[in-house]
Coordinates of C-alpha atoms and ligand atoms in Angstrom, one line a residue:
M26 CA 11.4 -4.0 -4.9
C27 CA 12.9 -7.0 -3.7
G28 CA 14.0 -8.6 -0.7
I29 CA 17.0 -9.9 0.7
V30 CA 18.3 -11.9 4.1
G31 CA 21.9 -12.3 5.0
Y32 CA 22.5 -15.1 7.8
V33 CA 25.9 -15.6 9.9
G34 CA 25.4 -17.7 12.8
K35 CA 25.9 -21.7 13.8
E36 CA 23.2 -23.0 12.4
D37 CA 22.2 -24.5 8.9
S38 CA 21.6 -21.3 7.1
A39 CA 20.3 -22.4 3.8
P40 CA 16.7 -22.9 5.9
I41 CA 17.4 -19.8 7.6
L42 CA 17.6 -18.2 4.5
I43 CA 14.6 -19.1 2.8
D44 CA 11.8 -18.9 5.5
G45 CA 13.4 -15.2 5.9
L46 CA 12.6 -15.6 2.1
R47 CA 8.8 -16.3 2.6
R48 CA 8.6 -13.3 4.8
L49 CA 9.5 -11.2 2.5
E50 CA 7.9 -12.9 -1.0
Y51 CA 5.7 -10.0 -1.0
R52 CA 8.5 -7.8 -1.9
G53 CA 9.1 -9.7 -5.0
Y54 CA 8.4 -13.0 -6.2
D55 CA 9.1 -13.7 -9.7
S56 CA 12.7 -15.4 -9.2
A57 CA 14.8 -16.3 -5.9
G58 CA 18.6 -17.6 -5.0
L59 CA 21.0 -18.1 -2.1
A60 CA 24.7 -17.9 -2.4
V61 CA 25.5 -20.1 1.0
H62 CA 29.4 -20.1 2.5
D63 CA 30.5 -23.9 3.8
G64 CA 33.9 -22.7 5.4
E65 CA 35.9 -23.2 1.7
R66 CA 33.7 -21.7 -0.9
I67 CA 30.3 -20.3 -1.9
Q68 CA 27.6 -22.1 -3.7
V69 CA 24.6 -20.4 -5.9
V70 CA 21.2 -21.9 -6.4
R71 CA 18.5 -19.6 -8.5
A72 CA 15.5 -20.3 -9.6
V73 CA 13.0 -18.8 -11.5
G74 CA 9.6 -19.0 -10.8
K75 CA 7.7 -18.3 -6.8
L76 CA 10.2 -19.5 -3.5
R77 CA 9.3 -23.0 -3.8
E78 CA 11.4 -23.2 -7.1
L79 CA 13.9 -22.4 -5.2
E80 CA 13.3 -24.7 -2.3
K81 CA 12.8 -27.5 -4.7
A82 CA 16.4 -27.0 -6.0
V83 CA 17.6 -26.8 -2.5
G84 CA 16.1 -30.2 -2.0
A85 CA 17.8 -31.5 -5.3
A86 CA 21.9 -30.1 -4.5
P87 CA 21.6 -29.1 -1.0
L88 CA 23.7 -26.2 0.5
P89 CA 25.7 -26.6 3.6
G90 CA 27.4 -23.6 5.8
S91 CA 25.9 -21.2 8.3
L92 CA 27.0 -18.2 6.4
G93 CA 25.0 -17.3 3.8
I94 CA 22.3 -14.5 1.6
G95 CA 19.3 -14.7 -0.2
H96 CA 17.4 -12.6 -3.4
T97 CA 13.6 -13.0 -4.0
R98 CA 13.7 -10.6 -6.5
W99 CA 10.9 -8.1 -8.3
A100 CA 12.8 -7.8 -12.3
T101 CA 13.9 -3.7 -12.3
H102 CA 16.5 -4.2 -14.8
G103 CA 16.6 -7.4 -17.0
R104 CA 13.5 -10.1 -17.2
P105 CA 13.0 -12.6 -14.7
S106 CA 15.5 -16.1 -15.7
E107 CA 17.9 -17.5 -13.8
I108 CA 21.3 -15.7 -15.6
N109 CA 19.4 -12.0 -13.7
A110 CA 18.2 -13.8 -10.5
H111 CA 20.2 -12.9 -7.7
P112 CA 23.0 -13.5 -5.8
H113 CA 25.8 -12.2 -8.7
V114 CA 28.8 -14.0 -8.6
A115 CA 32.1 -12.3 -9.7
G116 CA 35.4 -13.5 -9.2
K117 CA 35.5 -14.4 -5.4
V118 CA 32.7 -12.4 -4.4
A119 CA 28.9 -13.3 -4.6
V120 CA 26.0 -9.8 -4.1
I121 CA 22.4 -9.5 -3.3
H122 CA 20.8 -6.0 -3.8
N123 CA 17.4 -3.8 -3.7
G124 CA 17.1 -1.1 -5.8
I125 CA 18.6 0.9 -8.5
I126 CA 22.2 1.3 -10.0
E127 CA 21.2 4.3 -11.9
N128 CA 25.2 4.5 -13.3
H129 CA 24.9 1.1 -14.0
M130 CA 25.6 1.8 -18.5
P131 CA 28.7 3.5 -18.4
L132 CA 30.0 1.7 -15.5
R133 CA 29.1 -1.3 -17.5
E134 CA 30.8 -0.2 -20.7
R135 CA 33.6 0.8 -18.5
L136 CA 34.3 -2.9 -16.6
E137 CA 33.6 -4.6 -19.9
K138 CA 36.6 -2.3 -21.9
G139 CA 38.8 -3.8 -19.3
G140 CA 37.8 -7.3 -19.9
S141 CA 35.2 -8.2 -17.3
E142 CA 32.7 -10.4 -17.9
I143 CA 29.2 -9.5 -17.4
V144 CA 26.8 -11.9 -18.0
S145 CA 23.4 -11.2 -16.6
D146 CA 21.1 -7.9 -18.1
T147 CA 21.4 -6.3 -14.2
D148 CA 22.8 -3.5 -12.5
T149 CA 23.7 -5.8 -9.5
E150 CA 26.0 -7.7 -11.3
I151 CA 27.8 -4.8 -11.8
V152 CA 27.9 -3.9 -8.4
A153 CA 29.7 -7.5 -8.3
H154 CA 32.1 -6.3 -10.5
L155 CA 33.1 -3.9 -9.0
I156 CA 33.4 -5.0 -5.7
D157 CA 36.0 -8.0 -6.8
E158 CA 37.6 -4.9 -9.1
Q159 CA 38.9 -4.0 -5.9
L160 CA 39.2 -7.3 -3.8
R161 CA 41.5 -7.7 -7.1
K162 CA 43.5 -4.4 -6.0
G163 CA 44.0 -6.0 -3.0
G164 CA 41.6 -4.5 0.0
D165 CA 39.3 -6.6 1.9
L166 CA 35.9 -7.3 1.5
L167 CA 34.6 -4.3 3.9
A168 CA 37.7 -1.7 1.8
S169 CA 36.4 -3.8 -1.5
V170 CA 32.9 -2.5 -0.5
R171 CA 33.9 0.9 0.4
G172 CA 35.6 1.6 -3.4
A173 CA 33.3 -0.4 -4.9
L174 CA 30.0 1.9 -3.8
A175 CA 31.7 5.7 -4.2
Q176 CA 31.2 4.4 -8.2
V177 CA 27.7 3.9 -7.0
E178 CA 25.0 6.6 -8.1
G179 CA 21.6 5.8 -7.2
A180 CA 19.2 3.3 -4.2
Y181 CA 21.2 0.2 -3.3
A182 CA 20.3 -2.1 0.1
I183 CA 23.3 -4.5 -0.6
A184 CA 24.7 -7.9 1.5
V185 CA 27.8 -9.4 0.0
T186 CA 30.2 -13.1 1.5
S187 CA 33.5 -13.1 -0.2
Q188 CA 34.8 -16.7 -0.5
D189 CA 38.4 -15.6 1.2
E190 CA 36.4 -14.2 4.2
P191 CA 34.0 -17.2 5.0
D192 CA 33.6 -15.6 9.3
R193 CA 32.0 -12.3 7.8
L194 CA 29.4 -10.6 5.6
V195 CA 28.8 -7.2 4.3
V196 CA 25.9 -5.0 4.2
A197 CA 25.7 -1.7 2.8
K198 CA 22.3 0.7 2.2
S199 CA 21.3 3.5 0.6
A200 CA 17.6 4.8 0.0
S201 CA 16.3 1.4 -0.1
P202 CA 16.0 -0.5 3.0
L203 CA 18.3 -2.6 5.3
V204 CA 17.5 -3.7 8.8
L205 CA 20.0 -6.2 11.4
G206 CA 18.7 -8.3 13.5
L207 CA 20.9 -8.9 16.6
G208 CA 20.6 -12.8 18.3
E209 CA 23.3 -14.7 20.6
G210 CA 26.1 -15.9 18.7
E211 CA 24.6 -15.1 15.4
N212 CA 23.4 -12.6 13.7
F213 CA 21.5 -11.6 10.7
C214 CA 20.4 -9.2 7.9
G215 CA 17.1 -7.7 5.9
S216 CA 15.3 -5.4 3.9
D217 CA 12.6 -5.7 6.8
I218 CA 11.5 -6.8 9.7
P219 CA 9.4 -9.9 9.2
A220 CA 12.4 -11.7 8.0
L221 CA 14.1 -11.0 11.5
L222 CA 11.2 -11.7 13.6
P223 CA 11.0 -15.5 14.2
Y224 CA 15.3 -15.5 14.8
T225 CA 14.7 -12.1 17.0
K226 CA 13.2 -8.4 18.2
R227 CA 16.8 -7.1 18.8
V228 CA 17.0 -5.0 15.6
I229 CA 18.9 -1.7 13.8
V230 CA 17.5 -0.2 11.3
L231 CA 20.6 0.8 9.4
E232 CA 20.4 4.7 8.0
D233 CA 21.7 5.5 4.6
G234 CA 25.4 6.3 4.2
Q235 CA 26.0 3.1 6.3
L236 CA 27.8 -0.3 6.4
A237 CA 27.7 -2.8 8.8
V238 CA 29.7 -6.1 8.9
L239 CA 28.4 -8.7 10.3
T240 CA 30.3 -12.3 12.3
R241 CA 28.8 -14.2 14.3
E242 CA 29.6 -12.6 17.2
T243 CA 30.0 -8.8 16.4
V244 CA 28.2 -6.0 14.2
E245 CA 30.1 -3.4 13.4
I246 CA 28.9 0.0 11.7
S247 CA 30.4 2.5 10.3
T248 CA 30.1 5.4 7.1
L249 CA 31.2 4.9 3.5
E250 CA 33.7 6.9 4.8
G251 CA 34.9 5.0 7.6
A252 CA 34.0 6.4 10.1
P253 CA 32.5 4.2 12.9
V254 CA 28.4 4.7 13.9
E255 CA 27.1 4.3 17.1
A256 CA 23.8 3.1 16.3
E257 CA 20.4 2.3 18.1
V258 CA 19.0 -1.2 19.2
R259 CA 15.3 -1.3 18.7
T260 CA 13.4 -4.1 20.5
I261 CA 10.5 -4.7 17.9
D262 CA 7.0 -6.2 19.2
W263 CA 5.0 -7.0 16.5
S264 CA 2.8 -9.9 15.8
P265 CA 4.7 -11.6 12.6
M266 CA 1.5 -10.6 9.8
M267 CA 1.7 -7.0 11.3
A268 CA 5.6 -6.8 10.4
E269 CA 4.7 -8.0 6.8
K270 CA 2.3 -4.7 6.3
A271 CA 5.0 -3.2 8.1
G272 CA 2.6 -2.2 11.0
Y273 CA -0.3 -1.3 8.5
K274 CA -3.7 -2.5 9.4
H275 CA -4.3 -3.4 5.4
F276 CA -1.6 -3.5 2.0
M277 CA -3.7 -1.1 0.5
L278 CA -3.1 1.3 3.4
K279 CA 0.8 0.4 3.2
E280 CA 1.0 0.8 -0.2
I281 CA -1.0 4.3 -0.4
F282 CA 1.7 5.6 2.1
E283 CA 4.4 3.3 -0.4
Q284 CA 3.6 5.9 -3.3
P285 CA 6.6 8.5 -2.6
R286 CA 8.8 5.8 -2.6
A287 CA 7.5 4.4 -5.6
I288 CA 7.8 7.3 -7.7
E289 CA 11.1 8.2 -6.6
D290 CA 11.5 5.1 -8.0
T291 CA 10.2 4.7 -11.4
L292 CA 11.3 8.8 -11.7
R293 CA 15.5 7.2 -10.9
G294 CA 17.5 7.9 -13.2
R295 CA 15.4 8.9 -16.0
L296 CA 15.2 12.2 -15.2
D297 CA 18.7 14.3 -15.8
R298 CA 18.7 16.9 -13.5
E299 CA 21.6 18.1 -14.8
H300 CA 20.5 19.2 -17.7
G301 CA 17.1 19.7 -17.4
D302 CA 15.6 16.5 -19.7
I303 CA 14.3 13.3 -19.5
T304 CA 17.3 10.4 -20.1
G305 CA 15.4 8.3 -23.2
A306 CA 16.9 5.4 -20.9
E307 CA 14.2 3.0 -20.4
L308 CA 11.4 5.3 -21.3
G309 CA 11.2 2.5 -24.2
L310 CA 11.2 4.9 -27.0
A311 CA 14.2 6.2 -28.4
D312 CA 15.0 9.6 -30.4
E313 CA 14.5 7.8 -33.4
H314 CA 11.2 7.1 -33.3
V315 CA 10.0 10.6 -32.1
P316 CA 9.2 12.0 -35.9
G317 CA 7.4 8.9 -37.5
I318 CA 5.0 9.8 -34.2
E319 CA 1.7 11.3 -35.7
R320 CA -0.5 10.1 -33.2
V321 CA -1.3 8.6 -29.7
Y322 CA -3.4 6.3 -28.8
L323 CA -3.8 5.2 -24.4
V324 CA -4.7 2.2 -23.9
A325 CA -6.0 0.7 -20.7
C326 CA -9.0 -0.7 -18.3
G327 CA -10.2 0.8 -14.9
T328 CA -7.6 2.7 -12.6
S329 CA -5.3 2.0 -15.5
H330 CA -7.8 3.8 -17.6
H331 CA -8.2 6.6 -15.4
A332 CA -4.4 7.3 -15.9
A333 CA -4.7 7.2 -19.2
M334 CA -7.7 9.9 -19.4
A335 CA -4.7 12.5 -17.7
G336 CA -2.0 10.7 -20.1
R337 CA -4.1 12.2 -22.2
Y338 CA -3.2 16.2 -20.7
Y339 CA 0.0 15.6 -20.6
F340 CA 0.5 14.4 -23.8
E341 CA -1.7 17.1 -26.2
S342 CA -0.8 19.6 -23.9
L343 CA 3.1 18.7 -24.0
T344 CA 3.6 17.2 -27.0
G345 CA 1.2 19.0 -29.6
L346 CA 0.0 15.0 -31.2
P347 CA -3.4 14.5 -31.3
T348 CA -3.9 12.0 -28.9
S349 CA -7.3 9.3 -28.0
V350 CA -7.9 7.5 -24.7
E351 CA -9.6 4.0 -25.8
L352 CA -11.1 1.5 -23.1
A353 CA -8.8 -1.9 -23.9
S354 CA -12.7 -3.6 -24.1
E355 CA -14.4 -1.0 -25.8
L356 CA -11.7 -0.8 -28.5
R357 CA -11.8 -4.0 -29.6
A358 CA -15.6 -3.6 -29.9
R359 CA -15.4 -1.5 -33.0
D360 CA -13.1 -1.6 -35.9
P361 CA -10.5 1.4 -35.4
V362 CA -8.5 3.5 -37.4
I363 CA -5.1 2.4 -36.4
G364 CA -1.6 2.2 -38.8
P365 CA 1.7 2.8 -39.1
G366 CA 2.4 6.3 -37.5
D367 CA 0.3 5.7 -34.3
L368 CA 1.9 5.1 -30.8
V369 CA -0.4 2.8 -28.6
I370 CA 0.7 3.1 -25.1
A371 CA -1.1 0.2 -23.3
I372 CA -0.9 0.9 -19.8
S373 CA -1.9 -1.9 -17.3
Q374 CA 0.1 -2.8 -13.5
S375 CA 0.0 -6.7 -14.1
G376 CA 1.2 -6.9 -17.6
E377 CA -1.5 -9.5 -17.9
T378 CA -4.9 -7.8 -18.3
L379 CA -6.7 -9.6 -21.5
D380 CA -8.5 -6.9 -22.5
T381 CA -5.6 -4.4 -22.8
L382 CA -2.9 -7.3 -24.6
M383 CA -5.6 -7.8 -27.1
A384 CA -6.1 -4.1 -28.0
A385 CA -2.5 -3.7 -28.4
K386 CA -1.9 -7.2 -30.5
L387 CA -4.9 -6.0 -32.4
A388 CA -3.0 -2.5 -32.5
K389 CA 0.1 -4.1 -33.4
E390 CA -1.7 -6.4 -36.3
K391 CA -2.2 -2.7 -37.9
G392 CA 0.8 -1.1 -38.5
A393 CA 0.7 0.8 -35.2
R394 CA 3.9 0.8 -32.8
V395 CA 2.7 -0.5 -29.4
L396 CA 4.2 0.7 -26.0
A397 CA 3.9 -1.2 -23.0
I398 CA 3.7 0.8 -19.7
A399 CA 3.7 -2.0 -17.0
N400 CA 4.7 -3.0 -13.5
V401 CA 5.2 -6.4 -13.8
M402 CA 9.1 -7.3 -15.4
G403 CA 8.9 -9.8 -18.1
S404 CA 4.7 -10.0 -18.1
A405 CA 2.5 -10.5 -21.4
I406 CA 1.5 -7.0 -22.6
P407 CA 5.2 -5.9 -22.6
R408 CA 6.8 -8.7 -23.5
M409 CA 5.0 -8.5 -27.3
A410 CA 5.1 -4.7 -27.3
D411 CA 7.9 -2.7 -29.3
G412 CA 9.3 -1.1 -26.5
E413 CA 8.7 -1.6 -22.5
L414 CA 8.7 1.8 -20.1
Y415 CA 8.6 0.0 -16.3
T416 CA 6.7 1.7 -13.3
R417 CA 8.8 0.7 -10.7
A418 CA 6.4 0.6 -7.7
G419 CA 7.3 -3.1 -6.7
P420 CA 4.7 -6.1 -6.2
E421 CA 0.8 -4.7 -5.7
I422 CA -0.2 -7.1 -3.2
G423 CA -4.1 -4.9 -2.1
V424 CA -6.6 -5.6 -5.1
A425 CA -7.5 -2.1 -5.5
S426 CA -5.0 -0.2 -7.2
T427 CA -2.7 3.2 -5.6
K428 CA 0.5 3.3 -5.6
C429 CA 0.9 1.7 -9.4
F430 CA -1.7 4.5 -10.4
T431 CA 0.6 7.5 -9.1
A432 CA 3.5 5.7 -10.9
Q433 CA 1.9 5.4 -14.3
L434 CA 1.1 8.8 -13.7
A435 CA 4.3 9.7 -13.7
A436 CA 5.6 7.5 -16.6
L437 CA 2.9 9.3 -18.9
L438 CA 4.0 12.5 -18.2
M439 CA 8.2 11.4 -18.3
L440 CA 7.2 10.1 -21.3
A441 CA 5.4 13.1 -23.0
V442 CA 7.8 15.9 -21.5
Y443 CA 10.8 13.7 -23.0
L444 CA 8.5 14.1 -27.0
G445 CA 7.6 17.5 -26.0
R446 CA 10.7 18.6 -25.9
R447 CA 12.1 16.7 -28.8
R448 CA 8.6 18.1 -31.0
G449 CA 10.0 21.7 -30.0
R450 CA 7.1 21.5 -28.6
L451 CA 7.9 22.4 -24.9
S452 CA 11.1 24.8 -24.4
P453 CA 14.7 23.5 -22.2
E454 CA 13.5 26.2 -19.6
R455 CA 9.4 24.8 -19.6
T456 CA 11.6 21.1 -19.8
A457 CA 14.0 21.9 -17.0
E458 CA 11.1 23.4 -15.0
L459 CA 8.6 20.2 -15.6
V460 CA 11.7 17.9 -14.0
E461 CA 12.1 19.6 -11.2
A462 CA 8.4 19.7 -10.3
M463 CA 8.5 15.9 -10.9
A464 CA 11.5 15.9 -8.8
R465 CA 10.1 17.7 -5.9
L466 CA 6.8 15.6 -5.9
S467 CA 7.4 13.1 -3.6
H468 CA 8.5 15.2 -0.8
Q469 CA 5.0 17.1 -1.5
M470 CA 3.1 13.4 -1.3
R471 CA 4.7 12.7 1.6
D472 CA 3.5 15.8 3.6
V473 CA 0.0 15.3 2.0
L474 CA -0.1 11.6 3.1
Q475 CA 1.7 12.8 6.5
G476 CA -0.9 16.2 7.0
T477 CA -4.0 14.9 5.9
R478 CA -4.0 11.2 6.9
Q479 CA -5.7 11.8 10.3
L480 CA -8.5 14.6 8.8
V481 CA -9.7 12.5 5.9
M482 CA -10.1 9.5 8.7
N483 CA -12.8 11.8 10.3
L484 CA -14.2 12.9 7.6
A485 CA -14.6 8.8 6.5
R486 CA -15.8 8.0 10.1
R487 CA -18.4 11.1 9.6
H488 CA -19.8 10.5 6.6
V489 CA -19.8 6.2 6.5
D490 CA -23.6 5.7 6.4
A491 CA -23.2 7.7 3.2
R492 CA -25.2 5.5 0.3
D493 CA -23.7 7.8 -2.5
V494 CA -21.4 10.1 -3.1
L495 CA -20.3 12.6 -5.9
F496 CA -16.9 13.4 -7.1
L497 CA -16.6 16.4 -8.8
G498 CA -13.3 17.3 -11.3
R499 CA -12.3 19.0 -14.5
G500 CA -9.2 19.2 -16.2
L501 CA -6.4 17.0 -15.5
N502 CA -9.0 16.3 -12.1
F503 CA -11.5 15.0 -13.9
P504 CA -9.7 11.5 -14.1
I505 CA -9.3 11.3 -10.6
A506 CA -12.8 12.2 -9.1
L507 CA -13.5 9.2 -11.5
E508 CA -10.5 7.1 -9.7
G509 CA -12.1 8.5 -6.0
A510 CA -15.2 7.0 -6.9
L511 CA -13.9 3.9 -8.8
K512 CA -11.8 3.7 -4.9
L513 CA -14.5 4.0 -3.2
K514 CA -16.8 2.1 -4.6
E515 CA -15.0 -0.8 -5.0
I516 CA -13.7 -1.6 -1.2
S517 CA -16.8 -0.2 0.3
Y518 CA -19.6 -1.2 -2.1
V519 CA -21.1 2.5 -2.0
H520 CA -22.5 3.9 -4.9
A521 CA -19.9 6.4 -6.1
E522 CA -20.2 8.6 -9.3
G523 CA -17.4 10.7 -10.3
Y524 CA -17.8 13.3 -13.1
A525 CA -16.9 16.1 -14.5
S526 CA -17.6 19.3 -13.4
G527 CA -19.3 21.4 -15.9
E528 CA -21.3 18.2 -16.7
M529 CA -22.9 18.2 -12.8
K530 CA -25.8 20.8 -14.3
H531 CA -26.6 18.7 -17.5
G532 CA -28.3 16.1 -15.3
P533 CA -26.5 14.8 -12.3
I534 CA -27.0 17.4 -10.4
A535 CA -30.6 15.7 -9.5
L536 CA -29.2 13.6 -7.1
I537 CA -27.5 16.4 -4.6
D538 CA -29.3 16.4 -1.3
S539 CA -28.0 17.4 2.1
A540 CA -27.3 12.9 2.5
V541 CA -25.2 13.5 0.0
P542 CA -20.3 14.1 -0.3
V543 CA -19.8 15.8 -2.4
V544 CA -16.6 15.8 -3.0
V545 CA -14.8 18.5 -4.8
L546 CA -11.9 18.7 -6.3
V547 CA -10.4 22.1 -6.8
P548 CA -7.0 23.0 -6.4
Q549 CA -5.2 26.3 -8.0
D550 CA -5.2 25.3 -12.0
E551 CA -6.7 26.9 -14.9
C552 CA -10.1 25.4 -13.9
R553 CA -10.1 26.5 -10.7
D554 CA -12.3 29.1 -11.4
K555 CA -15.1 27.1 -13.3
S556 CA -14.9 24.5 -10.7
M557 CA -15.7 26.7 -8.0
G558 CA -18.7 28.0 -10.0
N559 CA -19.6 24.2 -9.4
L560 CA -18.8 23.7 -6.4
Q561 CA -21.3 27.2 -5.8
E562 CA -24.3 25.0 -7.9
A563 CA -23.6 21.9 -5.1
K564 CA -23.4 23.8 -2.1
A565 CA -26.8 25.5 -3.1
R566 CA -28.5 22.7 -3.4
G567 CA -27.6 21.4 -0.4
G568 CA -24.8 19.0 -0.9
R569 CA -22.5 18.6 1.9
I570 CA -19.1 19.9 0.2
I571 CA -15.6 18.3 1.2
A572 CA -13.4 20.6 -0.9
I573 CA -9.8 19.3 -2.2
A574 CA -7.8 22.7 -2.8
T575 CA -4.4 24.3 -2.7
E576 CA -3.4 25.7 0.7
S577 CA -4.6 29.0 2.1
D578 CA -7.6 29.0 -0.8
D579 CA -9.7 31.5 1.9
E580 CA -12.7 31.5 -0.6
V581 CA -12.5 27.6 -1.1
H582 CA -13.0 27.5 2.4
Q583 CA -15.7 29.8 2.9
L584 CA -18.0 27.8 0.3
S585 CA -17.5 24.0 1.9
D586 CA -18.0 22.1 5.0
D587 CA -14.7 20.7 5.2
V588 CA -11.3 21.4 3.2
V589 CA -7.9 18.8 2.4
E590 CA -5.1 21.2 1.4
I591 CA -2.6 20.2 -0.6
P592 CA 0.5 22.1 -1.5
A593 CA 0.8 24.6 -4.4
A594 CA 2.2 22.9 -7.1
G595 CA 2.0 23.2 -11.1
S596 CA -1.1 21.8 -13.0
E597 CA 0.5 19.1 -14.1
L598 CA 1.0 17.8 -10.7
T599 CA -2.0 18.5 -8.9
P600 CA -3.5 15.1 -9.7
F601 CA -0.4 13.3 -7.9
L602 CA -1.3 15.0 -4.8
T603 CA -5.5 15.6 -4.9
V604 CA -5.5 11.5 -5.3
L605 CA -4.1 11.0 -2.2
P606 CA -6.8 12.4 0.3
L607 CA -9.7 10.6 -1.8
Q608 CA -7.8 6.9 -1.9
L609 CA -7.4 7.7 2.1
Y610 CA -11.2 8.4 2.5
A611 CA -12.3 5.5 0.2
Y612 CA -9.6 3.1 2.7
Y613 CA -10.9 4.3 5.9
V614 CA -14.9 4.3 5.0
A615 CA -14.1 0.9 4.1
D616 CA -12.3 0.3 7.3
F617 CA -15.1 2.1 8.8
K618 CA -17.7 -0.4 7.4
G619 CA -15.7 -3.9 8.2
T620 CA -14.8 -5.2 4.3
D621 CA -12.6 -7.0 3.2
V622 CA -10.1 -4.3 2.1
D623 CA -7.7 -5.7 0.2
Q624 CA -9.3 -8.3 -0.9
P625 CA -13.3 -6.7 -1.7
R626 CA -16.1 -9.2 -2.5
N627 CA -15.7 -10.3 -6.6
L628 CA -12.9 -8.9 -7.7
A629 CA -9.9 -9.8 -8.5
K630 CA -6.1 -8.6 -8.6
T631 CA -5.0 -9.7 -12.4
V632 CA -8.5 -10.3 -14.9
T633 CA -7.7 -12.6 -17.8
V634 CA -10.9 -13.1 -19.2
E635 CA -12.3 -10.7 -21.4
Ligands
F6R1 C1 -9.2 -1.2 -9.3 C2 -8.5 -2.3 -9.9 C3 -8.7 -2.1 -11.7 C4 -7.5 -2.7 -12.8 C5 -7.7 -3.1 -13.6 C6 -6.4 -3.1 -14.9 O1 -8.4 -0.5 -8.2 O2 -7.3 -2.1 -9.7 O3 -9.8 -1.7 -11.7 O4 -6.6 -1.2 -12.7 O5 -8.5 -4.4 -13.9 O6 -5.3 -3.9 -14.3 P1 -4.1 -3.5 -15.0 O7 -3.8 -2.0 -15.1 O8 -3.5 -4.7 -14.0 O9 -4.3 -4.1 -16.8

């Protein structure tokens, strides 16, 4: 998730672009850059770090010109560095990009064989070279962008400027957002409305498969195939703060609703639906490592530890490998028996959590292979690891982790399927079935978010004064019960406990009375019938039962006070769906209580102390 802006008008473009990037910095902030056309040539300035570094660089080497493009990066391919920062230049074109080009590897090989000098590790530079290749064949910029995009698979929002066309910006979109802003004698583009709001309230939201040519006076939209498009112009009345959160009240709510996109991006280019398999690309593990793995350790803290607990179910059942889950802080409090033959997977959204970093270092010293699952490219844990698998959730700003959690689940499931297939534990048919189920997941998540929001909000309103809440789950949904309780605790300060459903009768059942909402996860899976027994036990003690269940489960409806329904899905996929109403529940309870949802008391987004 990166931020892009473009400007063509009468003013100096650099300050407008930097201002737009500042409003998009929530989309990424590891490096930034500008390309400005001064009428004769394009000049590029790039800098690693936050936007102020770019501002300093532009201050030292001003960029005159009234047409330009700017980018703030959240690395997906290639670490944060000046060479990997956008814009990328090939021949006479400069390109900025938000998205993921899935077939960048074969395109890179072909271009390099043809003599292109590709200097960065990014997928974006490939697009720049493809456009340059088309320009050399004699087309104009628009035709060349079309010709290049015809070869590309994946997600993109791009903006392109060419030295030979000082008055035109060409932009295009597929699966990544792009908005055009209409001014007087000037036009704009940006990843999101906030970048444009200080300059214009009139916008066009570009659709997938559309290109636009922006000049000072005109905006012309067409399809990739060349058919003209009449687009609707909308007038936006958001305040800049609302716009940054895309109209949501808090970043946390925005991030909850971003999860389908985060899952799509995390799976992008890694699911091989044609062959019903997981591609080894960018998993941090290659086929040659598989035979050497005898045991798996999953190491993490907090929410990432809950993802690890779900990961153990995946690894044990799909790969047959003995798998342990470890709290990073506790692993180092012991003398763990780890060594060669062990694959230690360190899971961390930030990639900087000190406990997880130190545990991963310890494992490496003991001879294990360390694989990092992280969301922040180039962060400390992936840097020290032997392999890295990035979730592509984009920056998570709310302190309570939501979209990174489900992206971690997706990463773990992919890894387990990949290993399970190569270890012969999964048949080709079962592997293909899981791959297809993963490909459907984002649609199901969208349905759950839209379909349950109002009901969950009503439940939260009704139970806002509850002093204690219990969350019960079994099997893969036990870690989800823990996660539901953690979310509620950390943002609403309500006492909540997650339990394995079967464990309740060994003690916690004493807590239940009519003042305690009991959230029971009973989706249709191997554990459902046993969990129903536990639901009944809680009901018999007067607990107010909120069930999270698969749609049309009549028995659950009869026994529960309220039921939040999720669509039918294979057992492995249910945690992605059951966690969504729990996140929404925590969010709305906190919002009704009026707590600081995005920055709850006593917590920090990145914990770099032991
Ligand atoms: C809870 C939460 C924390 C983090 C934990 C680990 O919502 O966000 O529990 O999960 O601090 O952080 P990372 O994943 O960055 O290592």
